[in-house]
PDB file of C-alpha atoms in Angstrom:
ATOM      1  CA  PRO R   1     124.740  37.740  86.353  1.00  0.00           C
ATOM      2  CA  ASP R   2     125.145  36.055  89.720  1.00  0.00           C
ATOM      3  CA  PHE R   3     125.932  39.355  91.424  1.00  0.00           C
ATOM      4  CA  ILE R   4     125.903  42.996  90.441  1.00  0.00           C
ATOM      5  CA  ILE R   5     128.459  45.359  91.927  1.00  0.00           C
ATOM      6  CA  VAL R   6     127.706  49.095  91.799  1.00  0.00           C
ATOM      7  CA  ALA R   7     131.067  50.707  92.461  1.00  0.00           C
ATOM      8  CA  GLN R   8     130.526  54.431  92.872  1.00  0.00           C
ATOM      9  CA  TRP R   9     132.796  57.300  93.792  1.00  0.00           C
ATOM     10  CA  LEU R  10     131.626  60.639  95.223  1.00  0.00           C
ATOM     11  CA  GLU R  11     133.991  62.758  93.116  1.00  0.00           C
ATOM     12  CA  THR R  12     132.450  61.287  89.997  1.00  0.00           C
ATOM     13  CA  LEU R  13     128.771  61.371  91.022  1.00  0.00           C
ATOM     14  CA  ALA R  14     128.798  64.683  92.863  1.00  0.00           C
ATOM     15  CA  PRO R  15     131.934  66.738  92.466  1.00  0.00           C
ATOM     16  CA  GLN R  16     130.204  69.640  94.175  1.00  0.00           C
ATOM     17  CA  LEU R  17     129.970  67.697  97.457  1.00  0.00           C
ATOM     18  CA  ALA R  18     133.443  66.281  97.139  1.00  0.00           C
ATOM     19  CA  THR R  19     135.632  69.097  95.870  1.00  0.00           C
ATOM     20  CA  ARG R  20     133.529  72.276  95.684  1.00  0.00           C
ATOM     21  CA  PHE R  21     131.619  72.042  98.935  1.00  0.00           C
ATOM     22  CA  LEU R  22     132.288  75.622  99.996  1.00  0.00           C
ATOM     23  CA  SER R  23     130.429  76.870  96.888  1.00  0.00           C
ATOM     24  CA  LEU R  24     127.224  75.147  98.049  1.00  0.00           C
ATOM     25  CA  SER R  25     124.650  76.598 100.390  1.00  0.00           C
ATOM     26  CA  ASP R  26     123.085  74.208 102.864  1.00  0.00           C
ATOM     27  CA  PRO R  27     119.896  73.857 100.773  1.00  0.00           C
ATOM     28  CA  ALA R  28     122.010  73.233  97.653  1.00  0.00           C
ATOM     29  CA  ALA R  29     124.034  70.537  99.460  1.00  0.00           C
ATOM     30  CA  ARG R  30     120.841  68.820 100.643  1.00  0.00           C
ATOM     31  CA  ALA R  31     119.427  69.043  97.122  1.00  0.00           C
ATOM     32  CA  GLU R  32     122.585  67.441  95.757  1.00  0.00           C
ATOM     33  CA  ILE R  33     122.245  64.595  98.300  1.00  0.00           C
ATOM     34  CA  ALA R  34     118.627  64.148  97.263  1.00  0.00           C
ATOM     35  CA  ARG R  35     119.662  64.062  93.596  1.00  0.00           C
ATOM     36  CA  ILE R  36     122.246  61.362  94.189  1.00  0.00           C
ATOM     37  CA  LEU R  37     119.815  59.264  96.208  1.00  0.00           C
ATOM     38  CA  GLY R  38     117.138  59.703  93.522  1.00  0.00           C
ATOM     39  CA  GLU R  39     119.575  58.482  90.898  1.00  0.00           C
ATOM     40  CA  ALA R  40     120.518  55.546  93.117  1.00  0.00           C
ATOM     41  CA  ARG R  41     116.864  54.613  93.466  1.00  0.00           C
ATOM     42  CA  GLU R  42     116.365  54.803  89.675  1.00  0.00           C
ATOM     43  CA  ARG R  43     119.448  52.625  89.040  1.00  0.00           C
ATOM     44  CA  LEU R  44     118.326  50.048  91.560  1.00  0.00           C
ATOM     45  CA  ALA R  45     114.769  50.003  90.146  1.00  0.00           C
ATOM     46  CA  VAL R  46     116.141  49.410  86.676  1.00  0.00           C
ATOM     47  CA  LEU R  47     118.437  46.635  87.956  1.00  0.00           C
ATOM     48  CA  ARG R  48     115.531  45.006  89.773  1.00  0.00           C
ATOM     49  CA  ARG R  49     113.377  45.123  86.622  1.00  0.00           C
ATOM     50  CA  HIS R  50     116.047  43.329  84.613  1.00  0.00           C
ATOM     51  CA  SER R  51     117.749  41.047  87.143  1.00  0.00           C
ATOM     52  CA  ALA R  52     117.087  39.262  90.407  1.00  0.00           C
ATOM     53  CA  ALA R  53     120.801  39.051  91.151  1.00  0.00           C
ATOM     54  CA  PRO R  54     121.906  40.493  94.503  1.00  0.00           C
ATOM     55  CA  VAL R  55     123.304  44.000  94.236  1.00  0.00           C
ATOM     56  CA  LEU R  56     126.349  45.174  96.198  1.00  0.00           C
ATOM     57  CA  LEU R  57     126.433  48.950  96.467  1.00  0.00           C
ATOM     58  CA  ASN R  58     129.335  50.743  98.168  1.00  0.00           C
ATOM     59  CA  ASN R  59     128.884  53.789 100.376  1.00  0.00           C
ATOM     60  CA  PHE R  60     131.075  56.871 100.281  1.00  0.00           C
ATOM     61  CA  VAL R  61     134.271  57.744 102.090  1.00  0.00           C
ATOM     62  CA  LEU R  62     134.517  60.745 104.400  1.00  0.00           C
ATOM     63  CA  PRO R  63     136.601  63.560 102.946  1.00  0.00           C
ATOM     64  CA  PRO R  64     140.236  63.259 104.111  1.00  0.00           C
ATOM     65  CA  PHE R  65     140.713  67.034 103.907  1.00  0.00           C
ATOM     66  CA  PRO R  66     137.356  68.658 104.674  1.00  0.00           C
ATOM     67  CA  ALA R  67     136.572  71.952 103.004  1.00  0.00           C
ATOM     68  CA  LEU R  68     136.425  73.844 106.291  1.00  0.00           C
ATOM     69  CA  GLY R  69     139.515  72.163 107.748  1.00  0.00           C
ATOM     70  CA  ILE R  70     139.400  72.044 111.512  1.00  0.00           C
ATOM     71  CA  LEU R  71     136.159  74.014 111.535  1.00  0.00           C
ATOM     72  CA  ASP R  72     134.358  71.304 109.515  1.00  0.00           C
ATOM     73  CA  ALA R  73     133.128  69.357 112.558  1.00  0.00           C
ATOM     74  CA  GLN R  74     132.268  72.599 114.361  1.00  0.00           C
ATOM     75  CA  SER R  75     129.651  73.525 111.771  1.00  0.00           C
ATOM     76  CA  ASP R  76     126.055  72.367 111.679  1.00  0.00           C
ATOM     77  CA  ASP R  77     126.234  71.762 107.943  1.00  0.00           C
ATOM     78  CA  TYR R  78     129.701  70.369 107.526  1.00  0.00           C
ATOM     79  CA  GLN R  79     131.060  68.388 104.607  1.00  0.00           C
ATOM     80  CA  GLY R  80     131.628  65.202 106.591  1.00  0.00           C
ATOM     81  CA  GLY R  81     128.046  65.428 107.875  1.00  0.00           C
ATOM     82  CA  SER R  82     126.787  65.696 104.298  1.00  0.00           C
ATOM     83  CA  VAL R  83     128.604  62.499 103.371  1.00  0.00           C
ATOM     84  CA  LEU R  84     127.249  60.749 106.489  1.00  0.00           C
ATOM     85  CA  ARG R  85     123.699  61.892 105.527  1.00  0.00           C
ATOM     86  CA  LEU R  86     124.306  60.556 102.025  1.00  0.00           C
ATOM     87  CA  ASN R  87     125.486  57.202 103.389  1.00  0.00           C
ATOM     88  CA  ASP R  88     122.440  56.995 105.676  1.00  0.00           C
ATOM     89  CA  GLY R  89     120.278  57.684 102.667  1.00  0.00           C
ATOM     90  CA  LEU R  90     121.979  54.931 100.665  1.00  0.00           C
ATOM     91  CA  ARG R  91     121.335  52.480 103.475  1.00  0.00           C
ATOM     92  CA  GLU R  92     117.636  53.446 103.517  1.00  0.00           C
ATOM     93  CA  CYS R  93     117.521  53.253  99.719  1.00  0.00           C
ATOM     94  CA  ALA R  94     119.013  49.731  99.776  1.00  0.00           C
ATOM     95  CA  ARG R  95     116.294  48.613 102.212  1.00  0.00           C
ATOM     96  CA  GLU R  96     113.626  49.614  99.687  1.00  0.00           C
ATOM     97  CA  PHE R  97     114.771  46.921  97.296  1.00  0.00           C
ATOM     98  CA  ARG R  98     115.086  43.191  97.635  1.00  0.00           C
ATOM     99  CA  ASP R  99     118.608  41.793  97.758  1.00  0.00           C
ATOM    100  CA  VAL R 100     120.467  45.111  97.731  1.00  0.00           C
ATOM    101  CA  TYR R 101     123.364  45.370 100.224  1.00  0.00           C
ATOM    102  CA  VAL R 102     125.610  48.253 101.177  1.00  0.00           C
ATOM    103  CA  VAL R 103     129.344  47.495 101.192  1.00  0.00           C
ATOM    104  CA  ASP R 104     131.033  49.724 103.763  1.00  0.00           C
ATOM    105  CA  LEU R 105     133.822  51.404 101.825  1.00  0.00           C
ATOM    106  CA  MET R 106     133.856  54.176 104.420  1.00  0.00           C
ATOM    107  CA  GLY R 107     134.564  51.685 107.168  1.00  0.00           C
ATOM    108  CA  LEU R 108     137.218  49.945 105.085  1.00  0.00           C
ATOM    109  CA  SER R 109     139.050  53.229 104.504  1.00  0.00           C
ATOM    110  CA  ALA R 110     138.816  54.002 108.214  1.00  0.00           C
ATOM    111  CA  ARG R 111     140.352  50.624 109.116  1.00  0.00           C
ATOM    112  CA  ILE R 112     143.419  51.028 106.963  1.00  0.00           C
ATOM    113  CA  GLY R 113     143.602  54.778 106.806  1.00  0.00           C
ATOM    114  CA  TYR R 114     143.027  57.123 103.911  1.00  0.00           C
ATOM    115  CA  ALA R 115     146.706  57.318 102.981  1.00  0.00           C
ATOM    116  CA  GLN R 116     146.843  53.533 102.615  1.00  0.00           C
ATOM    117  CA  ALA R 117     143.457  53.169 100.929  1.00  0.00           C
ATOM    118  CA  PHE R 118     143.788  55.681  98.132  1.00  0.00           C
ATOM    119  CA  ASP R 119     146.362  56.468  95.519  1.00  0.00           C
ATOM    120  CA  GLU R 120     146.032  59.865  93.907  1.00  0.00           C
ATOM    121  CA  ARG R 121     148.190  58.687  90.962  1.00  0.00           C
ATOM    122  CA  PHE R 122     145.642  56.036  90.055  1.00  0.00           C
ATOM    123  CA  TRP R 123     142.857  58.589  90.324  1.00  0.00           C
ATOM    124  CA  HIS R 124     144.573  60.999  87.940  1.00  0.00           C
ATOM    125  CA  LEU R 125     145.718  58.273  85.541  1.00  0.00           C
ATOM    126  CA  GLY R 126     142.504  56.332  85.212  1.00  0.00           C
ATOM    127  CA  ARG R 127     139.879  57.602  87.649  1.00  0.00           C
ATOM    128  CA  ALA R 128     140.606  54.479  89.766  1.00  0.00           C
ATOM    129  CA  PRO R 129     141.351  55.902  93.215  1.00  0.00           C
ATOM    130  CA  LEU R 130     141.769  52.751  95.287  1.00  0.00           C
ATOM    131  CA  SER R 131     145.232  51.488  96.150  1.00  0.00           C
ATOM    132  CA  ARG R 132     146.138  47.851  95.722  1.00  0.00           C
ATOM    133  CA  ALA R 133     145.771  47.291  99.438  1.00  0.00           C
ATOM    134  CA  ALA R 134     142.290  48.785  99.436  1.00  0.00           C
ATOM    135  CA  LEU R 135     141.284  46.800  96.304  1.00  0.00           C
ATOM    136  CA  SER R 136     142.375  43.607  97.996  1.00  0.00           C
ATOM    137  CA  LEU R 137     140.353  44.426 101.151  1.00  0.00           C
ATOM    138  CA  LEU R 138     137.326  45.522  99.099  1.00  0.00           C
ATOM    139  CA  ALA R 139     137.463  42.238  97.156  1.00  0.00           C
ATOM    140  CA  GLN R 140     137.482  40.392 100.487  1.00  0.00           C
ATOM    141  CA  GLU R 141     134.407  42.377 101.536  1.00  0.00           C
ATOM    142  CA  TYR R 142     132.625  41.431  98.314  1.00  0.00           C
ATOM    143  CA  VAL R 143     133.556  37.768  98.837  1.00  0.00           C
ATOM    144  CA  LYS R 144     132.085  37.889 102.340  1.00  0.00           C
ATOM    145  CA  PHE R 145     128.739  38.905 100.831  1.00  0.00           C
ATOM    146  CA  VAL R 146     128.971  36.346  98.053  1.00  0.00           C
ATOM    147  CA  ARG R 147     129.773  33.522 100.457  1.00  0.00           C
ATOM    148  CA  ALA R 148     127.050  34.504 102.894  1.00  0.00           C
ATOM    149  CA  LEU R 149     124.406  34.927 100.204  1.00  0.00           C
ATOM    150  CA  ARG R 150     125.364  31.656  98.548  1.00  0.00           C
ATOM    151  CA  GLY R 151     125.150  29.800 101.836  1.00  0.00           C
ATOM    152  CA  ARG R 152     128.856  29.043 101.882  1.00  0.00           C
ATOM    153  CA  ALA R 153     129.665  30.677 105.179  1.00  0.00           C
ATOM    154  CA  ARG R 154     130.424  28.045 107.771  1.00  0.00           C
ATOM    155  CA  LYS R 155     129.706  28.592 111.374  1.00  0.00           C
ATOM    156  CA  CYS R 156     130.554  26.259 114.201  1.00  0.00           C
ATOM    157  CA  LEU R 157     129.777  26.456 117.879  1.00  0.00           C
ATOM    158  CA  VAL R 158     131.739  24.106 120.114  1.00  0.00           C
ATOM    159  CA  LEU R 159     130.723  23.735 123.697  1.00  0.00           C
ATOM    160  CA  ALA R 160     132.862  21.591 125.952  1.00  0.00           C
ATOM    161  CA  CYS R 161     131.131  20.587 129.115  1.00  0.00           C
ATOM    162  CA  ASP R 162     133.248  18.800 131.702  1.00  0.00           C
ATOM    163  CA  ASN R 163     135.034  15.903 130.008  1.00  0.00           C
ATOM    164  CA  THR R 164     132.511  15.837 127.128  1.00  0.00           C
ATOM    165  CA  LEU R 165     134.700  16.507 124.084  1.00  0.00           C
ATOM    166  CA  TRP R 166     138.130  15.832 125.527  1.00  0.00           C
ATOM    167  CA  GLY R 167     139.533  14.598 128.774  1.00  0.00           C
ATOM    168  CA  GLY R 168     140.167  17.048 131.593  1.00  0.00           C
ATOM    169  CA  VAL R 169     139.017  20.546 132.293  1.00  0.00           C
ATOM    170  CA  ILE R 170     141.702  23.159 131.590  1.00  0.00           C
ATOM    171  CA  GLY R 171     140.006  25.845 133.623  1.00  0.00           C
ATOM    172  CA  GLU R 172     139.949  23.668 136.706  1.00  0.00           C
ATOM    173  CA  ASP R 173     142.837  21.216 136.281  1.00  0.00           C
ATOM    174  CA  GLY R 174     145.334  23.430 134.396  1.00  0.00           C
ATOM    175  CA  MET R 175     147.266  22.617 131.227  1.00  0.00           C
ATOM    176  CA  ASP R 176     149.012  19.633 132.809  1.00  0.00           C
ATOM    177  CA  GLY R 177     145.799  18.120 134.157  1.00  0.00           C
TER     178      GLY R 177
END
């Protein structure tokens, strides 16, 4: 393959962290994070043994309705913090392997909002939680990586010193000058 996309969803990989967080003690939550990161390392090691293709690995979205509600951010070991620790671990894990990049699904959902990014109907129908809007934006994120890694991103820096590229100096002479 030219690229490998590892699309992962927290509710599938670790339902305890996603939907049964209150049943976990802090050591159990940390053990679950370690388990997920261990599995990610194993997957990436297998992919690296069999392919040199760049790997795009998404991170996880913060819970929209944290288990502790308004007390979630008041706690030392809150659900959102566990997801943030997991995402930090994924970033570190990606650095351990050549050509593995983290696609920021958490940031994407923050930009458009959880209600716009996810569709519960799709999740219940086919375990495909992303809305059409989110899928479109996620595809654009993937394309950014593909273009950059293929050397197709174009960058241009234009400097216009006095009368060098065009006649007149707008800042000094105004639009009519």
